[in-house]
Amino acid sequence: MIRYPNGKKYKPVQPTNPQKGKSHSYSNRGKTLEDDLNETNEYYLTRNIAVIHKKPVPIQIVNVNYPSRSAAVITEAYFRTPSTTDFNGVWNGYHIDFEAKETKSKTSFPLQNIHEHQVEHMKTVMKQGGITFLIVGFTSLERYFVVPYDIIEAKWARMKDGGRKSITLAEFDSETLEISLGFMPTLDYLKAMPSLISRNK
Amino acid sequence: MIRYPNGKKYKPVQPTNPQKGKSHSYSNRGKTLEDDLNETNEYYLTRNIAVIHKKPVPIQIVNVNYPSRSAAVITEAYFRTPSTTDFNGVWNGYHIDFEAKETKSKTSFPLQNIHEHQVEHMKTVMKQGGITFLIVGFTSLERYFVVPYDIIEAKWARMKDGGRKSITLAEFDSETLEISLGFMPTLDYLKAMPSLISRNK
């Protein structure tokens, strides 16, 4: 169980949309976790709360055409495996660095959704004094969790030792920080930062 | 219509062909400033000094083919204008964020090499307590400078007020921090950080 500073339990923000309820499924919303985070980051940016961006997808460019009078066209390129996490930036003097993943499962998050080199990257960021975590969205449940790096490391080690290859929803409930969908911002994950900071001390 | 920043063509990684170029010029080294910085960042990473990466080039993907039994091929895509700086990461608890530009000029650095939205981005990073700067390489001179954000802001404002559209080499000498090419690391720009930190206090 993770508690907020001064012993209070972490209390997620309640969504301010009165029409939103159990009858509205995730697919009804028509947005991905990445959309929600981009919206949230835009909110943070315009209100001078934080400067956090999604990194572009890494691409290996093989061929480019330069037609006269129009824009260069990439005609052959391939996706590369990202060597870092997807999102990073700065908030309140802290370096923020995280990966976001969604799953349709209603019971657990498969660890194969993250790459070993991403876990390695998070470890190095942690060592340099950055704040690093994973945001997991259970889209079928509309539940979202901020997973501190040390929890990821522990579950990863368990898998390496031959244990289970996923994090159960029960573990999310007891070991991570839940955040709720809201209106503005959509997914206020920075609320979990004070708790992450106090863990690392 | 989307064009590549500054109308420049996409430049693939430079081959390190020793026969290329003139006697002892920059081109003899066969490496771009970006190559030097990637090498330096690799050095920092492997020695646990810092975790700093170049962001991928932002691409607008229009069409992708998925041939069976082989990798997905992007067959139509366009370069997008970057909305942030090229490099960022974490060092010693500090968020590091910078742009790197080289010029063949021997006398001044044209401010048109940086975009207004990049200067805006640097300002927001500064406000959040990050360390932000520009690295300028005068490749013909093999001289490299770390330019603190406040100097960029001042020169940018001078240009906006109808003043000169570049920063002179004399100004680099008197107002910025010179860094030297070395062996390991190639371009040890983190040496300039203590000075940048004390400026911001």
Short mmCIF file of C-alpha atoms in Angstrom, two decimals:
data_model
loop_
_atom_site.label_atom_id
_atom_site.label_comp_id
_atom_site.label_asym_id
_atom_site.label_seq_id
_atom_site.Cartn_x
_atom_site.Cartn_y
_atom_site.Cartn_z
CA MET A 1 0.00 0.00 0.00
CA ILE A 2 1.39 3.32 -1.02
CA ARG A 3 0.52 6.31 1.04
CA TYR A 4 0.77 9.96 0.24
CA PRO A 5 3.02 12.21 2.32
CA ASN A 6 1.68 12.88 5.81
CA GLY A 7 0.06 9.48 5.86
CA LYS A 8 -2.90 10.35 3.70
CA LYS A 9 -3.97 7.83 1.14
CA TYR A 10 -3.55 8.93 -2.44
CA LYS A 11 -6.91 10.19 -3.60
CA PRO A 12 -7.41 10.34 -7.31
CA VAL A 13 -9.07 13.35 -8.87
CA GLN A 14 -12.74 12.79 -9.55
CA PRO A 15 -13.81 13.29 -13.11
CA THR A 16 -15.71 16.52 -13.49
CA ASN A 17 -17.80 15.31 -16.38
CA PRO A 18 -21.22 14.59 -14.87
CA GLN A 19 -22.35 12.61 -17.90
CA LYS A 20 -19.51 10.17 -17.66
CA GLY A 21 -20.45 6.93 -16.00
CA LYS A 22 -20.30 3.22 -16.21
CA SER A 23 -22.56 3.15 -19.24
CA HIS A 24 -19.91 4.95 -21.27
CA SER A 25 -17.31 2.45 -22.36
CA TYR A 26 -13.73 3.31 -23.25
CA SER A 27 -14.37 2.70 -26.94
CA ASN A 28 -17.17 5.22 -26.71
CA ARG A 29 -14.62 7.84 -25.79
CA GLY A 30 -12.71 7.02 -28.96
CA LYS A 31 -9.37 8.12 -27.55
CA THR A 32 -6.21 6.24 -26.79
CA LEU A 33 -4.12 6.60 -23.66
CA GLU A 34 -1.58 8.43 -25.81
CA ASP A 35 -4.26 10.93 -26.88
CA ASP A 36 -5.23 11.47 -23.25
CA LEU A 37 -1.61 12.08 -22.26
CA ASN A 38 -0.96 14.42 -25.17
CA GLU A 39 -4.03 16.42 -24.17
CA THR A 40 -2.89 16.47 -20.56
CA ASN A 41 0.61 17.60 -21.54
CA GLU A 42 -0.88 20.37 -23.67
CA TYR A 43 -2.89 21.46 -20.64
CA TYR A 44 0.23 21.44 -18.46
CA LEU A 45 2.18 23.39 -21.08
CA THR A 46 -0.35 26.15 -21.68
CA ARG A 47 -0.78 26.70 -17.92
CA ASN A 48 2.96 26.69 -17.20
CA ILE A 49 2.60 23.60 -15.02
CA ALA A 50 5.14 21.42 -16.84
CA VAL A 51 6.91 20.97 -20.19
CA ILE A 52 6.45 17.31 -21.13
CA HIS A 53 6.28 15.95 -24.67
CA LYS A 54 5.94 12.62 -26.39
CA LYS A 55 9.05 11.76 -28.37
CA PRO A 56 8.59 11.18 -32.09
CA VAL A 57 8.55 7.56 -33.24
CA PRO A 58 12.08 6.59 -34.29
CA ILE A 59 12.28 5.93 -38.01
CA GLN A 60 15.12 4.64 -40.18
CA ILE A 61 14.92 6.67 -43.38
CA VAL A 62 16.19 4.88 -46.49
CA ASN A 63 14.95 6.97 -49.38
CA VAL A 64 13.74 10.54 -49.82
CA ASN A 65 12.48 12.25 -52.99
CA TYR A 66 12.83 15.98 -53.47
CA PRO A 67 10.25 17.02 -56.05
CA SER A 68 10.70 20.60 -57.22
CA ARG A 69 8.14 23.06 -55.82
CA SER A 70 6.88 20.67 -53.17
CA ALA A 71 7.85 19.10 -49.90
CA ALA A 72 10.40 16.31 -49.59
CA VAL A 73 8.70 12.90 -49.59
CA ILE A 74 10.08 9.96 -47.65
CA THR A 75 9.41 6.99 -49.93
CA GLU A 76 11.11 4.25 -47.96
CA ALA A 77 11.55 4.06 -44.21
CA TYR A 78 11.27 1.54 -41.40
CA PHE A 79 10.20 1.66 -37.77
CA ARG A 80 13.02 1.32 -35.27
CA THR A 81 12.76 -0.05 -31.75
CA PRO A 82 12.73 2.83 -29.26
CA SER A 83 15.73 2.81 -26.94
CA THR A 84 14.12 5.06 -24.36
CA THR A 85 10.70 5.79 -22.92
CA ASP A 86 8.07 7.68 -24.89
CA PHE A 87 7.51 10.77 -22.76
CA ASN A 88 9.85 13.12 -20.99
CA GLY A 89 10.26 16.67 -19.84
CA VAL A 90 10.60 18.93 -16.85
CA TRP A 91 8.27 19.78 -13.98
CA ASN A 92 9.11 21.95 -11.04
CA GLY A 93 12.85 21.37 -11.42
CA TYR A 94 12.45 17.61 -11.77
CA HIS A 95 13.26 15.56 -14.84
CA ILE A 96 10.17 13.49 -15.69
CA ASP A 97 10.50 10.34 -17.80
CA PHE A 98 7.84 7.71 -18.41
CA GLU A 99 6.36 5.11 -20.66
CA ALA A 100 2.60 4.66 -21.22
CA LYS A 101 0.92 1.40 -22.11
CA GLU A 102 -2.67 0.31 -22.39
CA THR A 103 -4.12 -3.17 -22.16
CA LYS A 104 -7.56 -4.58 -22.94
CA SER A 105 -7.13 -7.20 -20.22
CA LYS A 106 -9.39 -6.79 -17.19
CA THR A 107 -7.19 -8.76 -14.84
CA SER A 108 -3.48 -8.11 -15.43
CA PHE A 109 -0.85 -6.18 -17.38
CA PRO A 110 1.56 -8.38 -19.40
CA LEU A 111 5.17 -7.35 -18.82
CA GLN A 112 6.00 -8.19 -22.42
CA ASN A 113 4.41 -4.83 -23.28
CA ILE A 114 7.58 -3.14 -22.10
CA HIS A 115 11.05 -3.76 -23.51
CA GLU A 116 14.01 -4.75 -21.39
CA HIS A 117 16.02 -1.78 -22.70
CA GLN A 118 13.23 0.54 -21.57
CA VAL A 119 13.48 -0.86 -18.06
CA GLU A 120 17.25 -0.38 -18.27
CA HIS A 121 16.72 3.19 -19.45
CA MET A 122 14.41 3.91 -16.52
CA LYS A 123 17.02 2.57 -14.13
CA THR A 124 19.68 4.94 -15.47
CA VAL A 125 17.26 7.88 -15.30
CA MET A 126 16.47 6.99 -11.69
CA LYS A 127 20.20 6.89 -10.87
CA GLN A 128 20.60 10.41 -12.28
CA GLY A 129 17.89 11.73 -9.98
CA GLY A 130 15.05 11.81 -12.50
CA ILE A 131 11.50 10.72 -11.73
CA THR A 132 10.60 7.72 -13.82
CA PHE A 133 7.49 5.57 -13.94
CA LEU A 134 5.04 3.68 -16.10
CA ILE A 135 1.43 4.69 -16.76
CA VAL A 136 -0.78 1.67 -17.37
CA GLY A 137 -4.31 2.04 -18.70
CA PHE A 138 -6.79 -0.82 -18.33
CA THR A 139 -8.94 0.49 -21.14
CA SER A 140 -11.83 -1.95 -20.69
CA LEU A 141 -12.10 -0.86 -17.07
CA GLU A 142 -11.24 2.82 -17.62
CA ARG A 143 -8.73 2.53 -14.81
CA TYR A 144 -5.30 4.14 -14.91
CA PHE A 145 -2.27 3.62 -12.72
CA VAL A 146 1.08 5.30 -12.15
CA VAL A 147 3.61 2.56 -11.45
CA PRO A 148 6.77 3.71 -9.64
CA TYR A 149 10.04 2.44 -11.09
CA ASP A 150 10.91 0.24 -8.12
CA ILE A 151 7.66 -1.72 -8.57
CA ILE A 152 8.44 -2.30 -12.24
CA GLU A 153 11.94 -3.42 -11.30
CA ALA A 154 10.57 -5.86 -8.71
CA LYS A 155 8.00 -7.38 -11.08
CA TRP A 156 10.58 -7.60 -13.83
CA ALA A 157 12.98 -9.43 -11.51
CA ARG A 158 10.20 -11.79 -10.48
CA MET A 159 9.58 -12.66 -14.14
CA LYS A 160 13.32 -13.17 -14.72
CA ASP A 161 13.36 -15.54 -11.79
CA GLY A 162 10.72 -17.67 -13.47
CA GLY A 163 7.72 -16.05 -11.79
CA ARG A 164 4.60 -14.62 -13.37
CA LYS A 165 4.91 -12.58 -16.55
CA SER A 166 2.38 -9.95 -15.61
CA ILE A 167 1.28 -7.53 -12.90
CA THR A 168 -2.15 -8.40 -11.55
CA LEU A 169 -4.90 -5.84 -11.05
CA ALA A 170 -4.82 -6.65 -7.34
CA GLU A 171 -1.13 -5.67 -7.33
CA PHE A 172 -1.97 -2.43 -9.10
CA ASP A 173 -4.57 -1.75 -6.43
CA SER A 174 -2.21 -2.32 -3.54
CA GLU A 175 1.18 -1.22 -4.89
CA THR A 176 0.63 1.56 -7.42
CA LEU A 177 -1.11 4.94 -7.59
CA GLU A 178 -4.46 5.14 -9.31
CA ILE A 179 -5.34 8.24 -11.29
CA SER A 180 -8.76 9.03 -12.71
CA LEU A 181 -9.89 10.38 -16.01
CA GLY A 182 -10.99 13.97 -15.66
CA PHE A 183 -12.00 16.88 -17.80
CA MET A 184 -9.13 19.36 -17.53
CA PRO A 185 -6.62 17.86 -17.49
CA THR A 186 -7.70 14.51 -18.90
CA LEU A 187 -5.32 12.41 -16.85
CA ASP A 188 -3.62 14.37 -14.11
CA TYR A 189 -0.63 12.09 -13.54
CA LEU A 190 1.50 14.83 -11.99
CA LYS A 191 -0.64 14.46 -8.86
CA ALA A 192 1.24 11.24 -8.22
CA MET A 193 4.67 12.96 -8.27
CA PRO A 194 4.91 13.99 -4.59
CA SER A 195 4.38 10.38 -3.65
CA LEU A 196 7.03 9.18 -6.12
CA ILE A 197 9.47 11.77 -4.84
CA SER A 198 9.03 10.70 -1.23
CA ARG A 199 9.56 7.03 -2.20
CA ASN A 200 12.93 7.86 -3.70
CA LYS A 201 14.25 9.64 -0.64
CA MET B 1 2.94 22.07 -47.10
CA ILE B 2 5.51 20.75 -44.72
CA ARG B 3 9.15 21.35 -45.41
CA TYR B 4 12.15 20.23 -43.52
CA PRO B 5 13.38 22.84 -41.00
CA ASN B 6 15.20 25.76 -42.63
CA GLY B 7 14.51 24.23 -46.03
CA LYS B 8 17.44 21.90 -45.43
CA LYS B 9 17.45 18.50 -46.96
CA TYR B 10 17.48 15.44 -44.79
CA LYS B 11 21.06 14.52 -44.16
CA PRO B 12 21.76 10.86 -43.48
CA VAL B 13 24.54 9.85 -41.10
CA GLN B 14 27.89 10.94 -42.48
CA PRO B 15 30.20 8.15 -43.56
CA THR B 16 33.54 8.44 -41.81
CA ASN B 17 35.47 8.25 -45.03
CA PRO B 18 39.00 9.50 -44.27
CA GLN B 19 39.64 10.50 -47.87
CA LYS B 20 36.79 12.95 -47.88
CA GLY B 21 37.56 16.63 -47.61
CA LYS B 22 40.44 19.05 -47.51
CA SER B 23 43.71 18.87 -45.62
CA HIS B 24 42.98 19.62 -41.95
CA SER B 25 39.51 21.05 -42.07
CA TYR B 26 36.40 19.98 -40.18
CA SER B 27 35.30 17.95 -43.18
CA ASN B 28 38.46 15.91 -42.74
CA ARG B 29 37.07 14.69 -39.47
CA GLY B 30 34.06 13.57 -41.45
CA LYS B 31 31.72 14.03 -38.52
CA THR B 32 28.90 16.42 -37.92
CA LEU B 33 28.23 18.22 -34.65
CA GLU B 34 25.34 15.81 -34.19
CA ASP B 35 27.70 12.84 -34.52
CA ASP B 36 30.02 14.39 -31.95
CA LEU B 37 27.17 14.93 -29.52
CA ASN B 38 25.77 11.44 -30.00
CA GLU B 39 29.23 10.03 -29.28
CA THR B 40 29.55 12.24 -26.22
CA ASN B 41 26.12 11.20 -24.95
CA GLU B 42 27.04 7.54 -25.43
CA TYR B 43 30.17 8.18 -23.37
CA TYR B 44 28.11 9.86 -20.63
CA LEU B 45 25.59 7.01 -20.65
CA THR B 46 28.04 4.13 -20.43
CA ARG B 47 29.90 5.83 -17.58
CA ASN B 48 26.74 6.72 -15.64
CA ILE B 49 27.49 10.42 -16.01
CA ALA B 50 24.21 11.45 -17.63
CA VAL B 51 21.28 10.09 -19.64
CA ILE B 52 20.88 12.41 -22.62
CA HIS B 53 19.53 11.42 -26.03
CA LYS B 54 18.78 13.05 -29.34
CA LYS B 55 15.08 12.98 -30.10
CA PRO B 56 14.04 11.24 -33.31
CA VAL B 57 13.20 13.48 -36.27
CA PRO B 58 9.43 14.08 -36.25
CA ILE B 59 7.76 12.45 -39.24
CA GLN B 60 4.20 12.58 -40.52
CA ILE B 61 3.45 9.06 -41.71
CA VAL B 62 0.89 8.85 -44.52
CA ASN B 63 1.19 5.33 -45.85
CA VAL B 64 2.61 2.05 -44.55
CA ASN B 65 2.79 -1.31 -46.30
CA TYR B 66 2.76 -4.53 -44.31
CA PRO B 67 4.26 -7.22 -46.51
CA SER B 68 3.82 -10.69 -45.11
CA ARG B 69 6.98 -12.20 -43.61
CA SER B 70 8.86 -8.93 -43.53
CA ALA B 71 9.02 -5.61 -41.72
CA ALA B 72 6.44 -2.87 -42.23
CA VAL B 73 7.60 -0.35 -44.84
CA ILE B 74 6.69 3.31 -44.66
CA THR B 75 6.08 4.29 -48.29
CA GLU B 76 4.91 7.87 -47.85
CA ALA B 77 5.89 10.25 -45.09
CA TYR B 78 6.86 13.88 -44.62
CA PHE B 79 9.19 15.79 -42.34
CA ARG B 80 7.50 17.85 -39.67
CA THR B 81 8.88 20.95 -38.02
CA PRO B 82 10.19 20.04 -34.55
CA SER B 83 8.33 21.84 -31.76
CA THR B 84 11.06 21.35 -29.20
CA THR B 85 14.83 21.17 -29.04
CA ASP B 86 16.76 18.16 -30.34
CA PHE B 87 18.45 16.86 -27.21
CA ASN B 88 17.27 16.30 -23.68
CA GLY B 89 17.79 14.16 -20.64
CA VAL B 90 18.89 14.14 -17.04
CA TRP B 91 22.20 14.83 -15.35
CA ASN B 92 22.83 14.90 -11.65
CA GLY B 93 19.18 15.62 -10.87
CA TYR B 94 18.93 18.39 -13.45
CA HIS B 95 16.76 18.34 -16.54
CA ILE B 96 19.02 19.12 -19.52
CA ASP B 97 17.51 20.46 -22.75
CA PHE B 98 19.39 21.88 -25.72
CA GLU B 99 19.56 22.47 -29.43
CA ALA B 100 22.75 22.03 -31.49
CA LYS B 101 23.55 23.92 -34.67
CA GLU B 102 26.59 24.18 -36.85
CA THR B 103 27.59 26.91 -39.26
CA LYS B 104 30.26 27.14 -41.94
CA SER B 105 30.57 30.88 -41.35
CA LYS B 106 33.84 32.04 -39.78
CA THR B 107 32.45 35.27 -38.41
CA SER B 108 28.92 34.87 -37.06
CA PHE B 109 26.01 32.53 -36.34
CA PRO B 110 22.76 33.42 -38.17
CA LEU B 111 19.79 33.40 -35.81
CA GLN B 112 17.57 32.06 -38.58
CA ASN B 113 19.13 28.67 -37.81
CA ILE B 114 16.88 28.42 -34.78
CA HIS B 115 13.09 28.58 -34.86
CA GLU B 116 11.03 30.96 -32.78
CA HIS B 117 9.08 28.05 -31.26
CA GLN B 118 12.37 26.50 -30.16
CA VAL B 119 13.28 29.70 -28.34
CA GLU B 120 9.79 29.66 -26.79
CA HIS B 121 10.29 26.04 -25.76
CA MET B 122 13.61 26.88 -24.11
CA LYS B 123 11.94 29.67 -22.18
CA THR B 124 9.29 27.32 -20.77
CA VAL B 125 11.95 24.75 -19.84
CA MET B 126 13.91 27.47 -18.05
CA LYS B 127 10.80 28.50 -16.12
CA GLN B 128 10.34 24.90 -14.93
CA GLY B 129 13.85 24.83 -13.53
CA GLY B 130 15.52 22.94 -16.37
CA ILE B 131 18.94 23.82 -17.77
CA THR B 132 18.59 24.90 -21.37
CA PHE B 133 21.14 26.16 -23.88
CA LEU B 134 22.32 26.12 -27.46
CA ILE B 135 25.50 24.46 -28.69
CA VAL B 136 26.94 26.23 -31.73
CA GLY B 137 29.71 24.71 -33.79
CA PHE B 138 31.77 26.91 -36.13
CA THR B 139 32.85 23.96 -38.20
CA SER B 140 35.36 25.80 -40.39
CA LEU B 141 37.11 27.00 -37.25
CA GLU B 142 36.57 23.84 -35.20
CA ARG B 143 35.30 26.02 -32.37
CA TYR B 144 32.31 25.10 -30.21
CA PHE B 145 30.30 27.21 -27.79
CA VAL B 146 27.65 26.60 -25.16
CA VAL B 147 25.24 29.54 -25.31
CA PRO B 148 23.16 30.06 -22.14
CA TYR B 149 19.46 30.66 -22.70
CA ASP B 150 19.51 34.27 -21.50
CA ILE B 151 22.07 35.18 -24.18
CA ILE B 152 19.89 33.60 -26.88
CA GLU B 153 16.89 35.49 -25.55
CA ALA B 154 18.81 38.77 -25.60
CA LYS B 155 20.09 38.30 -29.16
CA TRP B 156 16.65 37.19 -30.30
CA ALA B 157 15.09 40.31 -28.80
CA ARG B 158 17.76 42.48 -30.48
CA MET B 159 16.81 40.94 -33.84
CA LYS B 160 13.11 41.49 -33.18
CA ASP B 161 13.87 45.12 -32.43
CA GLY B 162 15.40 45.49 -35.89
CA GLY B 163 18.98 44.79 -34.85
CA ARG B 164 21.45 42.31 -36.32
CA LYS B 165 20.21 38.86 -37.30
CA SER B 166 23.24 36.98 -36.05
CA ILE B 167 25.56 36.50 -33.10
CA THR B 168 29.11 37.55 -33.92
CA LEU B 169 32.15 35.44 -33.11
CA ALA B 170 33.35 38.26 -30.87
CA GLU B 171 30.11 37.96 -28.91
CA PHE B 172 30.62 34.21 -28.61
CA ASP B 173 34.10 34.90 -27.26
CA SER B 174 32.94 37.33 -24.64
CA GLU B 175 29.46 36.09 -23.69
CA THR B 176 29.35 32.31 -24.09
CA LEU B 177 31.31 29.29 -22.89
CA GLU B 178 33.77 27.69 -25.28
CA ILE B 179 34.22 23.93 -25.18
CA SER B 180 36.97 22.01 -26.94
CA LEU B 181 36.94 18.91 -29.05
CA GLY B 182 38.53 16.08 -27.15
CA PHE B 183 39.05 12.38 -27.37
CA MET B 184 36.81 10.89 -24.70
CA PRO B 185 34.33 12.43 -24.60
CA THR B 186 34.37 14.16 -27.97
CA LEU B 187 32.67 17.35 -26.83
CA ASP B 188 32.38 17.57 -23.07
CA TYR B 189 29.57 20.13 -22.87
CA LEU B 190 28.54 19.09 -19.35
CA LYS B 191 31.66 20.94 -18.19
CA ALA B 192 29.74 24.13 -18.84
CA MET B 193 26.82 23.16 -16.58
CA PRO B 194 28.11 24.50 -13.24
CA SER B 195 28.53 27.88 -14.87
CA LEU B 196 25.00 27.76 -16.33
CA ILE B 197 23.55 26.73 -12.97
CA SER B 198 25.21 29.63 -11.17
CA ARG B 199 23.90 32.08 -13.81
CA ASN B 200 20.34 30.97 -13.13
CA LYS B 201 20.51 31.52 -9.40
#
